[in-house]
Coordinates of C-alpha atoms in Angstrom, one line a residue:
Chain N
X4 CA 35.2 -133.6 -84.0
X5 CA 37.3 -132.0 -86.7
X6 CA 35.2 -131.0 -89.7
X7 CA 35.8 -133.0 -92.9
X8 CA 35.9 -129.9 -95.0
X9 CA 36.8 -126.5 -93.6
X10 CA 36.5 -123.4 -95.7
X11 CA 37.7 -120.0 -94.6
X12 CA 36.9 -116.9 -96.6
X13 CA 37.2 -118.8 -99.9
X14 CA 36.7 -116.7 -102.9
X15 CA 37.1 -117.4 -106.6
X16 CA 37.1 -114.7 -109.3
X17 CA 37.1 -115.1 -113.0
X18 CA 38.2 -111.7 -114.1
X19 CA 35.6 -109.3 -112.8
X20 CA 33.1 -112.0 -112.0
X21 CA 33.1 -113.4 -108.5
X22 CA 32.0 -117.0 -108.7
X23 CA 32.4 -117.8 -105.0
X24 CA 32.4 -115.0 -102.6
X25 CA 34.0 -115.3 -99.1
X26 CA 32.6 -118.6 -98.1
X27 CA 33.4 -119.7 -94.6
X28 CA 31.9 -123.0 -93.3
X29 CA 32.9 -126.2 -91.5
X30 CA 31.3 -129.3 -92.9
X31 CA 30.6 -131.9 -90.2
X32 CA 31.9 -135.4 -90.4
X33 CA 29.8 -138.5 -90.8
X34 CA 26.8 -136.7 -92.2
X35 CA 25.2 -135.9 -95.6
X36 CA 25.8 -132.2 -96.3
X37 CA 24.1 -130.5 -99.2
X38 CA 25.2 -127.4 -101.0
X39 CA 22.0 -126.0 -102.4
X40 CA 21.6 -123.4 -105.0
X41 CA 20.4 -122.7 -108.6
X42 CA 22.5 -123.5 -111.6
X43 CA 25.4 -121.1 -112.1
X44 CA 25.5 -120.0 -108.5
X45 CA 29.1 -121.3 -107.9
X46 CA 28.4 -124.8 -106.5
X47 CA 30.7 -126.6 -109.0
X48 CA 33.4 -124.0 -108.7
X49 CA 33.5 -124.4 -105.0
X50 CA 33.7 -128.2 -105.3
X51 CA 36.5 -127.9 -107.8
X52 CA 38.5 -125.8 -105.4
X53 CA 37.8 -128.2 -102.5
X54 CA 39.2 -131.0 -104.7
X55 CA 42.2 -129.1 -105.8
X56 CA 41.1 -129.0 -109.4
X57 CA 41.0 -125.2 -109.4
X58 CA 42.8 -122.6 -107.2
X59 CA 41.0 -120.3 -104.9
X60 CA 41.7 -116.6 -105.5
X61 CA 41.9 -116.1 -101.8
X62 CA 41.0 -118.0 -98.6
X63 CA 42.0 -121.3 -97.2
X64 CA 40.6 -124.8 -97.7
X65 CA 41.2 -127.9 -95.6
X66 CA 39.9 -131.4 -96.5
X67 CA 40.3 -134.1 -93.8
X68 CA 42.4 -131.6 -91.9
X69 CA 44.9 -131.2 -94.7
X70 CA 45.4 -128.1 -96.8
X71 CA 44.3 -127.9 -100.4
X72 CA 46.4 -127.1 -102.3
X73 CA 49.6 -128.0 -100.4
X74 CA 48.7 -131.4 -99.2
X75 CA 46.2 -132.2 -101.9
X76 CA 47.6 -135.7 -102.6
X77 CA 47.2 -136.8 -98.9
X78 CA 43.9 -134.9 -98.6
X79 CA 42.4 -136.7 -101.6
X80 CA 43.8 -140.2 -100.7
X81 CA 40.4 -141.1 -99.2
X82 CA 38.1 -138.8 -101.1
X83 CA 35.8 -140.0 -103.9
X84 CA 34.1 -137.5 -106.2
X85 CA 31.8 -136.8 -109.1
X86 CA 32.4 -133.3 -110.5
X87 CA 30.1 -131.8 -113.1
X88 CA 29.4 -135.1 -114.9
X89 CA 30.8 -138.6 -114.5
X90 CA 33.1 -138.8 -117.5
X91 CA 34.7 -142.0 -118.7
X92 CA 36.4 -143.6 -121.7
X93 CA 33.3 -144.4 -123.8
X94 CA 35.3 -146.9 -125.9
X95 CA 36.1 -149.1 -122.9
X96 CA 33.8 -151.2 -120.8
X97 CA 32.7 -150.2 -117.3
X98 CA 35.0 -152.8 -115.8
X99 CA 38.1 -151.6 -117.9
X100 CA 37.3 -148.0 -117.0
X101 CA 37.4 -148.8 -113.3
X102 CA 40.6 -150.8 -113.8
X103 CA 42.2 -147.7 -115.2
X104 CA 41.3 -145.6 -112.2
X105 CA 42.2 -148.4 -109.8
X106 CA 45.7 -148.5 -111.5
X107 CA 46.0 -144.8 -110.7
X108 CA 44.8 -145.1 -107.2
X109 CA 46.9 -148.1 -106.3
X110 CA 46.6 -149.9 -103.0
X111 CA 43.4 -151.9 -102.5
X112 CA 41.5 -150.1 -105.3
X113 CA 41.6 -153.0 -107.8
X114 CA 39.9 -155.3 -105.2
X115 CA 37.2 -152.8 -104.7
X116 CA 36.0 -152.9 -108.3
X117 CA 33.7 -155.8 -108.0
X118 CA 32.1 -154.7 -104.7
X119 CA 31.7 -151.2 -106.0
X120 CA 30.0 -152.3 -109.2
X121 CA 27.8 -154.6 -107.2
X122 CA 26.8 -151.8 -104.8
X123 CA 25.6 -149.6 -107.7
X124 CA 23.9 -152.4 -109.5
X125 CA 26.1 -152.5 -112.6
X126 CA 27.7 -155.9 -112.3
X127 CA 25.6 -157.3 -115.1
X128 CA 26.6 -154.5 -117.4
X129 CA 30.3 -154.3 -116.5
X130 CA 31.4 -155.7 -119.8
X131 CA 29.4 -153.3 -121.9
X132 CA 31.1 -150.3 -123.3
X133 CA 30.4 -147.1 -121.4
X134 CA 29.5 -145.4 -124.6
X135 CA 26.3 -147.4 -124.6
X136 CA 25.4 -146.5 -121.0
X137 CA 22.5 -144.2 -120.2
X138 CA 23.2 -141.1 -118.1
X139 CA 21.8 -142.7 -115.1
X140 CA 24.1 -145.7 -115.5
X141 CA 27.1 -143.4 -115.9
X142 CA 26.1 -141.7 -112.7
X143 CA 26.1 -145.0 -111.0
X144 CA 29.4 -145.9 -112.5
X145 CA 30.7 -142.6 -111.3
X146 CA 29.7 -143.5 -107.8
X147 CA 31.4 -146.9 -108.2
X148 CA 34.6 -145.1 -109.2
X149 CA 34.3 -142.7 -106.3
X150 CA 34.1 -145.7 -103.9
X151 CA 37.3 -147.4 -105.2
X152 CA 39.5 -145.8 -102.6
X153 CA 37.2 -146.6 -99.6
X154 CA 36.5 -142.9 -99.2
X155 CA 36.0 -141.1 -95.9
X156 CA 34.5 -138.3 -97.9
X157 CA 32.3 -138.5 -101.0
X158 CA 31.9 -135.3 -103.0
X159 CA 29.1 -135.6 -105.5
X160 CA 28.2 -132.7 -107.8
X161 CA 24.5 -132.9 -108.9
X162 CA 24.6 -136.7 -108.5
X163 CA 21.0 -137.4 -109.3
X164 CA 21.0 -135.9 -112.8
X165 CA 19.6 -138.4 -115.2
X166 CA 18.2 -140.8 -112.6
X167 CA 14.7 -142.0 -113.0
X168 CA 12.3 -142.1 -110.0
X169 CA 13.3 -145.7 -109.1
X170 CA 17.0 -144.7 -109.5
X171 CA 16.5 -141.7 -107.3
X172 CA 15.1 -143.8 -104.5
X173 CA 17.9 -146.3 -104.8
X174 CA 20.4 -143.4 -104.8
X175 CA 19.0 -141.9 -101.7
X176 CA 19.1 -145.2 -99.9
X177 CA 22.7 -145.7 -101.0
X178 CA 23.6 -142.2 -99.6
X179 CA 22.0 -143.0 -96.3
X180 CA 23.8 -146.3 -96.2
X181 CA 27.1 -144.6 -96.9
X182 CA 26.5 -142.2 -94.1
X183 CA 25.5 -145.0 -91.7
X184 CA 28.9 -146.6 -92.5
X185 CA 30.5 -143.5 -91.0
X186 CA 31.4 -141.8 -94.3
X187 CA 30.8 -138.1 -94.9
X188 CA 28.9 -137.1 -98.1
X189 CA 29.0 -133.7 -99.6
X190 CA 26.4 -133.2 -102.4
X191 CA 25.5 -130.2 -104.5
X192 CA 22.1 -129.9 -105.9
X193 CA 19.6 -127.5 -107.2
X194 CA 16.6 -129.7 -106.3
X195 CA 15.1 -128.8 -103.0
X196 CA 13.0 -131.9 -102.5
X197 CA 16.0 -134.1 -103.1
X198 CA 18.1 -132.3 -100.6
X199 CA 15.3 -132.4 -98.0
X200 CA 15.1 -136.2 -98.4
X201 CA 18.9 -136.8 -98.2
X202 CA 20.7 -134.1 -96.2
X203 CA 21.4 -133.7 -92.5
X204 CA 23.0 -130.4 -92.9
X205 CA 22.9 -127.9 -95.8
X206 CA 24.1 -124.5 -97.0
X207 CA 22.2 -122.3 -99.3
X208 CA 24.2 -120.4 -101.9
X209 CA 23.1 -117.6 -104.2
X210 CA 25.3 -115.9 -106.7
X211 CA 28.4 -117.2 -105.1
X212 CA 27.5 -116.1 -101.6
X213 CA 26.4 -118.5 -98.8
X214 CA 23.1 -117.2 -97.5
X215 CA 22.8 -119.6 -94.6
X216 CA 23.7 -123.0 -93.3
X217 CA 22.9 -125.4 -90.6
X218 CA 21.1 -128.6 -89.8
X219 CA 18.0 -129.3 -91.9
X220 CA 15.8 -129.2 -88.8
X221 CA 17.3 -125.9 -87.5
X222 CA 16.9 -124.3 -90.9
X223 CA 13.3 -125.3 -91.2
X224 CA 12.6 -124.2 -87.6
X225 CA 14.2 -120.9 -88.2
X226 CA 11.7 -120.0 -90.9
X227 CA 8.3 -118.3 -90.2
X228 CA 5.2 -120.4 -89.8
X229 CA 1.7 -119.4 -90.8
X230 CA -1.9 -120.5 -91.0
X231 CA -3.2 -119.9 -94.5
X232 CA -6.8 -119.0 -94.5
X233 CA -8.8 -119.0 -97.7
X234 CA -12.1 -117.1 -97.3
X235 CA -15.0 -115.7 -99.2
X236 CA -14.6 -112.3 -97.4
X237 CA -11.0 -111.2 -96.9
X238 CA -11.9 -107.7 -95.6
X239 CA -14.1 -109.1 -92.8
X240 CA -11.7 -111.9 -92.0
X241 CA -8.6 -109.8 -91.6
X242 CA -9.5 -107.9 -88.4
X243 CA -10.8 -111.1 -86.8
X244 CA -7.5 -112.9 -87.6
X245 CA -5.4 -110.0 -86.3
X246 CA -7.3 -110.3 -83.0
X247 CA -6.3 -113.9 -82.5
X248 CA -4.0 -114.2 -79.4
X249 CA -1.3 -116.1 -81.3
X250 CA -1.3 -114.0 -84.4
X251 CA 2.0 -112.1 -85.0
X252 CA 0.9 -110.6 -88.2
X253 CA -1.6 -111.1 -91.0
X254 CA -0.5 -110.9 -94.6
X255 CA -2.6 -110.9 -97.7
X256 CA -1.7 -113.6 -100.3
X257 CA -3.7 -113.3 -103.5
X258 CA -7.3 -112.3 -103.7
X259 CA -8.9 -114.7 -101.3
X260 CA -6.1 -115.9 -98.9
X261 CA -4.6 -114.5 -95.7
X262 CA -1.5 -115.8 -94.0
X263 CA -1.7 -115.6 -90.2
X264 CA 2.0 -115.5 -89.0
X265 CA 2.6 -117.4 -85.8
X266 CA 5.6 -118.5 -83.8
X267 CA 4.8 -122.2 -84.2
X268 CA 1.8 -124.0 -85.4
X269 CA -0.5 -126.2 -83.2
X270 CA -3.7 -127.9 -84.2
X271 CA -5.6 -125.9 -81.5
X272 CA -4.7 -122.7 -83.4
X273 CA -6.4 -123.9 -86.5
X274 CA -9.5 -124.9 -84.5
X275 CA -9.7 -121.5 -82.8
X276 CA -9.2 -119.7 -86.2
X277 CA -12.0 -121.6 -87.7
X278 CA -14.3 -121.1 -84.8
X279 CA -13.7 -117.3 -84.7
X280 CA -14.5 -117.0 -88.5
X281 CA -17.5 -119.2 -88.4
X282 CA -19.0 -117.4 -85.4
X283 CA -18.6 -114.1 -87.2
X284 CA -20.3 -115.5 -90.3
X285 CA -17.2 -115.4 -92.5
X286 CA -17.1 -118.3 -94.9
X287 CA -13.9 -120.4 -94.8
X288 CA -13.0 -122.3 -97.9
X289 CA -9.7 -123.7 -96.6
X290 CA -7.4 -123.7 -93.6
X291 CA -3.9 -125.1 -93.8
X292 CA -0.6 -125.1 -92.0
X293 CA 2.3 -123.3 -93.8
X294 CA 5.8 -123.7 -92.6
X295 CA 8.5 -126.2 -91.7
X296 CA 9.3 -127.0 -95.3
X297 CA 12.6 -126.4 -96.9
X298 CA 10.9 -124.9 -99.9
X299 CA 9.3 -122.2 -97.8
X300 CA 12.4 -121.4 -95.9
X301 CA 14.4 -121.3 -99.1
X302 CA 11.9 -118.9 -100.7
X303 CA 12.1 -116.7 -97.6
X304 CA 15.8 -116.5 -97.7
X305 CA 16.2 -116.0 -101.4
X306 CA 13.2 -113.9 -102.2
X307 CA 11.8 -116.3 -104.8
X308 CA 15.1 -117.6 -106.2
X309 CA 13.5 -121.0 -106.3
X310 CA 11.7 -119.9 -109.4
X311 CA 15.1 -120.4 -111.1
X312 CA 15.3 -124.0 -110.0
X313 CA 13.8 -125.4 -113.1
X314 CA 10.3 -126.2 -111.9
X315 CA 11.6 -128.5 -109.2
X316 CA 9.6 -126.7 -106.5
X317 CA 6.4 -128.7 -106.4
X318 CA 3.4 -126.5 -106.0
X319 CA 5.2 -123.5 -104.6
X320 CA 5.0 -120.4 -106.8
X321 CA 7.9 -117.9 -106.4
X322 CA 5.5 -115.0 -106.7
X323 CA 3.9 -116.1 -103.5
X324 CA 7.0 -116.0 -101.5
X325 CA 7.4 -113.6 -98.6
X326 CA 10.0 -110.9 -98.6
X327 CA 13.7 -111.9 -98.6
X328 CA 15.5 -112.0 -95.3
X329 CA 17.2 -108.7 -95.0
X330 CA 20.5 -110.0 -93.5
X331 CA 22.6 -113.0 -94.0
X332 CA 22.3 -115.5 -91.2
X333 CA 25.5 -116.5 -89.5
X334 CA 24.3 -120.1 -89.4
X335 CA 22.6 -122.3 -87.0
Chain L
X10 CA 54.1 -147.0 -109.3
X11 CA 54.7 -145.7 -112.8
X12 CA 54.4 -149.1 -114.5
X13 CA 50.7 -149.6 -113.8
X14 CA 50.1 -146.0 -114.9
X15 CA 51.9 -146.5 -118.2
X16 CA 49.9 -149.8 -118.6
X17 CA 46.7 -147.8 -118.1
X18 CA 47.8 -145.2 -120.6
X19 CA 48.6 -147.9 -123.2
X20 CA 45.1 -149.3 -122.7
X21 CA 43.6 -145.9 -123.4
X22 CA 45.7 -145.4 -126.6
X23 CA 45.1 -148.9 -127.9
X24 CA 41.4 -148.5 -126.9
X25 CA 41.0 -145.7 -129.4
X26 CA 41.0 -148.3 -132.1
X27 CA 40.4 -145.9 -135.0
X28 CA 43.6 -144.0 -134.5
X29 CA 45.7 -146.9 -133.2
X30 CA 44.9 -149.6 -135.7
X31 CA 44.2 -147.1 -138.5
X32 CA 47.7 -145.7 -138.1
X33 CA 49.2 -149.2 -138.3
X34 CA 47.0 -150.1 -141.3
X35 CA 47.9 -146.9 -143.1
X36 CA 51.7 -147.5 -142.6
X37 CA 51.2 -151.1 -143.8
X38 CA 49.4 -150.0 -146.9
X39 CA 52.1 -147.5 -147.9
X40 CA 54.8 -150.1 -147.2
X41 CA 53.0 -152.5 -149.5
X42 CA 52.7 -149.9 -152.2
X43 CA 56.5 -149.1 -151.8
X44 CA 57.3 -152.8 -152.2
X45 CA 55.2 -153.0 -155.4
X46 CA 56.6 -149.7 -156.8
X47 CA 60.3 -149.8 -155.9
X48 CA 63.2 -152.1 -156.6
X49 CA 66.1 -152.6 -154.2
X50 CA 69.5 -151.5 -155.6
X51 CA 73.0 -150.7 -154.4
X52 CA 72.0 -147.3 -152.9
X53 CA 68.7 -148.4 -151.3
X54 CA 68.3 -151.9 -149.9
X55 CA 64.9 -153.5 -149.4
X56 CA 64.8 -152.7 -145.7
X57 CA 65.8 -149.1 -146.3
X58 CA 63.0 -148.6 -148.9
X59 CA 60.4 -150.0 -146.6
X60 CA 61.8 -148.1 -143.6
X61 CA 61.6 -144.7 -145.5
X62 CA 58.0 -145.4 -146.7
X63 CA 57.0 -146.8 -143.4
X64 CA 58.3 -144.1 -141.2
X65 CA 56.8 -141.2 -143.2
X66 CA 53.4 -143.0 -143.5
X67 CA 53.7 -144.0 -139.8
X68 CA 54.5 -140.4 -138.9
X69 CA 51.1 -139.2 -140.0
X70 CA 49.4 -141.9 -137.9
X71 CA 51.6 -141.2 -135.0
X72 CA 50.8 -137.5 -135.1
X73 CA 47.1 -138.4 -134.7
X74 CA 47.7 -140.9 -132.0
X75 CA 50.0 -138.6 -130.1
X76 CA 47.8 -135.5 -130.4
X77 CA 44.9 -137.6 -129.1
X78 CA 47.0 -139.0 -126.3
X79 CA 47.9 -135.5 -125.2
X80 CA 44.5 -133.8 -125.5
X81 CA 41.9 -136.5 -125.0
X82 CA 41.6 -136.5 -121.2
X83 CA 41.2 -132.8 -121.0
X84 CA 38.8 -132.6 -123.9
X85 CA 36.8 -135.6 -122.7
X86 CA 36.6 -134.4 -119.0
X87 CA 38.4 -137.4 -117.7
X88 CA 41.5 -135.5 -116.7
X89 CA 39.9 -134.2 -113.5
X90 CA 39.2 -137.7 -112.4
X91 CA 42.8 -138.7 -113.1
X92 CA 43.9 -135.7 -111.0
X93 CA 41.5 -136.7 -108.2
X94 CA 43.3 -140.1 -107.9
X95 CA 46.1 -138.1 -106.2
X96 CA 48.7 -138.9 -108.9
X97 CA 50.8 -135.7 -109.4
X98 CA 49.9 -133.9 -112.6
X99 CA 53.4 -133.9 -113.8
X100 CA 53.5 -137.6 -113.5
X101 CA 50.3 -137.9 -115.5
X102 CA 51.9 -135.9 -118.3
X103 CA 55.1 -137.9 -118.2
X104 CA 53.1 -141.1 -118.3
X105 CA 51.4 -139.9 -121.5
X106 CA 54.7 -139.2 -123.1
X107 CA 56.0 -142.7 -122.1
X108 CA 52.8 -144.2 -123.3
X109 CA 53.0 -142.8 -126.8
X110 CA 56.7 -143.9 -127.0
X111 CA 55.6 -147.5 -126.2
X112 CA 52.4 -147.4 -128.3
X113 CA 54.4 -146.6 -131.5
X114 CA 56.6 -149.7 -131.2
X115 CA 54.1 -152.2 -132.8
X116 CA 54.1 -150.0 -135.9
X117 CA 57.9 -149.9 -135.9
X118 CA 58.1 -153.7 -135.5
X119 CA 55.6 -154.2 -138.4
X120 CA 57.5 -151.9 -140.7
X121 CA 60.8 -153.5 -139.9
X122 CA 59.4 -157.0 -140.1
X123 CA 58.0 -156.4 -143.6
X124 CA 61.3 -154.8 -144.7
X125 CA 63.4 -157.7 -143.3
X126 CA 61.1 -160.2 -144.9
X127 CA 61.3 -158.5 -148.3
X128 CA 65.1 -158.1 -147.9
X129 CA 65.4 -161.8 -147.0
X130 CA 63.3 -162.9 -150.0
X131 CA 65.4 -160.8 -152.4
X132 CA 68.7 -161.8 -150.8
X133 CA 69.3 -158.2 -150.1
X134 CA 69.7 -158.1 -146.3
X135 CA 72.6 -156.9 -144.2
X136 CA 72.9 -156.0 -140.6
X137 CA 74.0 -152.4 -141.0
X138 CA 70.9 -151.5 -143.1
X139 CA 68.6 -153.2 -140.7
X140 CA 70.1 -151.4 -137.7
X141 CA 70.1 -148.0 -139.5
X142 CA 66.5 -148.6 -140.6
X143 CA 65.5 -149.6 -137.0
X144 CA 67.0 -146.4 -135.7
X145 CA 65.4 -144.2 -138.4
X146 CA 62.0 -145.7 -137.9
X147 CA 62.0 -145.6 -134.1
X148 CA 63.5 -142.1 -133.8
X149 CA 60.9 -140.8 -136.4
X150 CA 58.0 -142.3 -134.6
X151 CA 59.3 -141.3 -131.1
X152 CA 60.1 -137.7 -132.2
X153 CA 56.8 -137.0 -133.8
X154 CA 54.9 -139.0 -131.1
X155 CA 56.4 -136.8 -128.5
X156 CA 55.9 -133.6 -130.5
X157 CA 52.3 -134.3 -131.2
X158 CA 51.6 -135.5 -127.7
X159 CA 53.1 -132.3 -126.3
X160 CA 51.0 -130.3 -128.7
X161 CA 47.9 -132.2 -127.6
X162 CA 48.6 -131.3 -124.0
X163 CA 49.2 -127.7 -124.9
X164 CA 46.1 -127.4 -127.1
X165 CA 43.7 -129.5 -124.8
X166 CA 41.3 -130.1 -127.7
X167 CA 41.5 -133.1 -130.0
X168 CA 40.8 -131.5 -133.4
X169 CA 43.1 -128.5 -133.1
X170 CA 45.8 -130.7 -131.6
X171 CA 45.8 -133.0 -134.6
X172 CA 45.7 -130.1 -137.0
X173 CA 48.5 -128.2 -135.4
X174 CA 50.7 -131.3 -135.1
X175 CA 50.3 -132.0 -138.8
X176 CA 50.9 -128.4 -139.7
X177 CA 53.9 -128.4 -137.5
X178 CA 55.5 -131.2 -139.5
X179 CA 54.7 -129.9 -143.0
X180 CA 54.9 -126.2 -142.0
X181 CA 58.1 -126.8 -140.1
X182 CA 59.7 -128.4 -143.2
X183 CA 58.6 -125.5 -145.3
X184 CA 59.9 -122.9 -142.8
X185 CA 63.2 -124.7 -142.5
X186 CA 63.6 -124.6 -146.3
X187 CA 62.8 -120.9 -146.3
X188 CA 65.3 -120.2 -143.5
X189 CA 67.9 -122.3 -145.4
X190 CA 67.4 -120.4 -148.6
X191 CA 66.8 -116.9 -147.4
X192 CA 68.4 -116.4 -144.0
X193 CA 71.0 -118.8 -142.8
X194 CA 72.0 -122.3 -143.6
X195 CA 73.4 -122.8 -140.1
X196 CA 70.3 -121.5 -138.4
X197 CA 68.1 -123.8 -140.6
X198 CA 70.3 -126.7 -139.6
X199 CA 69.2 -126.3 -136.0
X200 CA 65.5 -126.2 -136.7
X201 CA 63.5 -129.3 -135.7
X202 CA 63.0 -130.8 -139.1
X203 CA 66.7 -130.6 -139.9
X204 CA 68.1 -132.0 -136.7
X205 CA 65.4 -134.7 -136.7
X206 CA 66.4 -135.8 -140.3
X207 CA 70.1 -135.6 -139.5
X208 CA 69.7 -137.7 -136.3
X209 CA 67.5 -140.2 -138.1
X210 CA 70.1 -140.6 -140.8
X211 CA 73.0 -140.6 -138.3
X212 CA 75.0 -138.5 -140.8
X213 CA 77.6 -135.9 -139.9
X214 CA 79.0 -133.2 -142.1
X215 CA 81.1 -135.7 -144.0
X216 CA 78.2 -137.7 -145.3
X217 CA 76.3 -137.2 -148.5
X218 CA 73.3 -135.7 -146.8
X219 CA 74.6 -132.1 -147.0
X220 CA 74.2 -131.4 -143.3
X221 CA 75.9 -128.3 -142.1
X222 CA 76.3 -129.2 -138.4
X223 CA 78.0 -132.1 -136.6
X224 CA 76.0 -135.1 -135.7
X225 CA 76.5 -134.4 -132.0
X226 CA 75.2 -130.9 -132.4
X227 CA 72.1 -132.3 -134.2
X228 CA 71.5 -134.7 -131.3
X229 CA 71.8 -131.8 -128.9
X230 CA 69.4 -129.8 -131.0
X231 CA 66.9 -132.5 -131.1
X232 CA 67.1 -133.0 -127.4
X233 CA 66.6 -129.3 -126.8
X234 CA 63.6 -129.2 -129.2
X235 CA 61.9 -132.2 -127.6
X236 CA 62.9 -131.1 -124.1
X237 CA 61.4 -127.7 -124.6
X238 CA 58.1 -128.9 -126.1
X239 CA 57.6 -131.7 -123.5
X240 CA 58.6 -129.3 -120.6
X241 CA 56.0 -126.8 -121.8
X242 CA 53.4 -129.5 -122.0
X243 CA 54.2 -130.7 -118.5
X244 CA 54.1 -127.2 -117.1
X245 CA 50.8 -126.5 -118.7
X246 CA 49.4 -129.8 -117.4
X247 CA 50.6 -128.9 -113.9
X248 CA 49.2 -125.4 -113.9
X249 CA 45.8 -126.0 -115.6
X250 CA 42.5 -126.1 -113.8
X251 CA 40.2 -129.0 -114.6

């Protein structure tokens, strides 16, 4: 199936600064694809180029099989988007704002206003001026606007900014529903947990460069797995753990914890680890599985970049990350 | 396709109530003051007095309306969403220009209606002065609407766009006077404030307006000035990144 977005060596420079650096990727159709990276890493710049709002310094971009720029008008005919922030005319009501965009889009867009407002739960507030909307409501109105042209592709830049927990849940459900309808959704985000809950595929970007991309499952599987052992005697435990048949390596983490690197984790491995330590008289405080989380994989790939993600990493501390991957992965 | 776009532009301009209704109210206020302060005579009929007061008061409001029409979407961040609708950027720019030309018409109608009503009440009403006043008011509001809207598109920021548009009017008049006195009377006659005044008054070299160039040349000069400014604005809108 033809990719819904195809980027080939796309680069954007602002003077000496390279905001997007030779990005090549095919975004699959009919899925939720996430563009993941910290603030200022080039996510929005890439989206602006994809949508024809900014010109690439080099490289080629195709959206729905059509070149951007060149065939931008046809390419965007069934693309809905939120870029940076959902901006509106604050002095007009939500309904009148959508009427203005429907007038520009033509076709069936005007008839889509009511269902779009209904879908994002703003029907009861449609006659209020947008200036009085909360950020979350403006986000939802932005999605309603993006749906006016019955889009094949939705491009949403940090779409969950300003949403409360209930709104986040609703938003995730809406994205899943849109994907079930056969639409493609391209989101950018700096929030790992959010991406993990929504995306089927993702790409990780750092300082304008794409570090890796692939399906969520493949990316998580591609990372290392470990059994974290918290003990009262690290020196005694280490040789015992190295002798385990499934141990690839043992790495110290902090003063009382050792990570036993393994290919993949099975429950039997934890049982055997515990037995070996108990029988040698080494006290075990905690045994837990480490691995198969996007956070962990992200930290491995970026060398602790997640520390820049504004505390959105749950309990993971960047300082505890393993060393960065030495080379860029070509993708899964 | 362009009619719904112009309709949407008008909604945006009228929706900025402060600038739209404020401009009309200011023009109405100055017109009322003119009626209270002036007396119609053989040289200046009631309609002409109101038209002069109204078009210069209206000009100030139109400069604000036009500058906002030109710059608002870029400054507000809504321009990128208009571009994403697939409407060509040049068309978005042209729609703004058409929108401001239509948006000034209620003000023109108000000014003329007051003038005609005053003229009728004083028995001082003739078709020629009404038509001349209609032309003068409309060309004034259109000219400065287009100029300020173009400046708005070039500046991309509301405050500077309004400031530059106002300075362009007053500063342009000052520069024209300096060029007239110090450099060349003919050159001054081709500057925007001169050609605009001559076209608004529909006077050639034989009139009492002391114009140095023929009316046709003044028309051509005005078209060139407005064409250049609007073309620059359209080119900028077309080339910008949003």
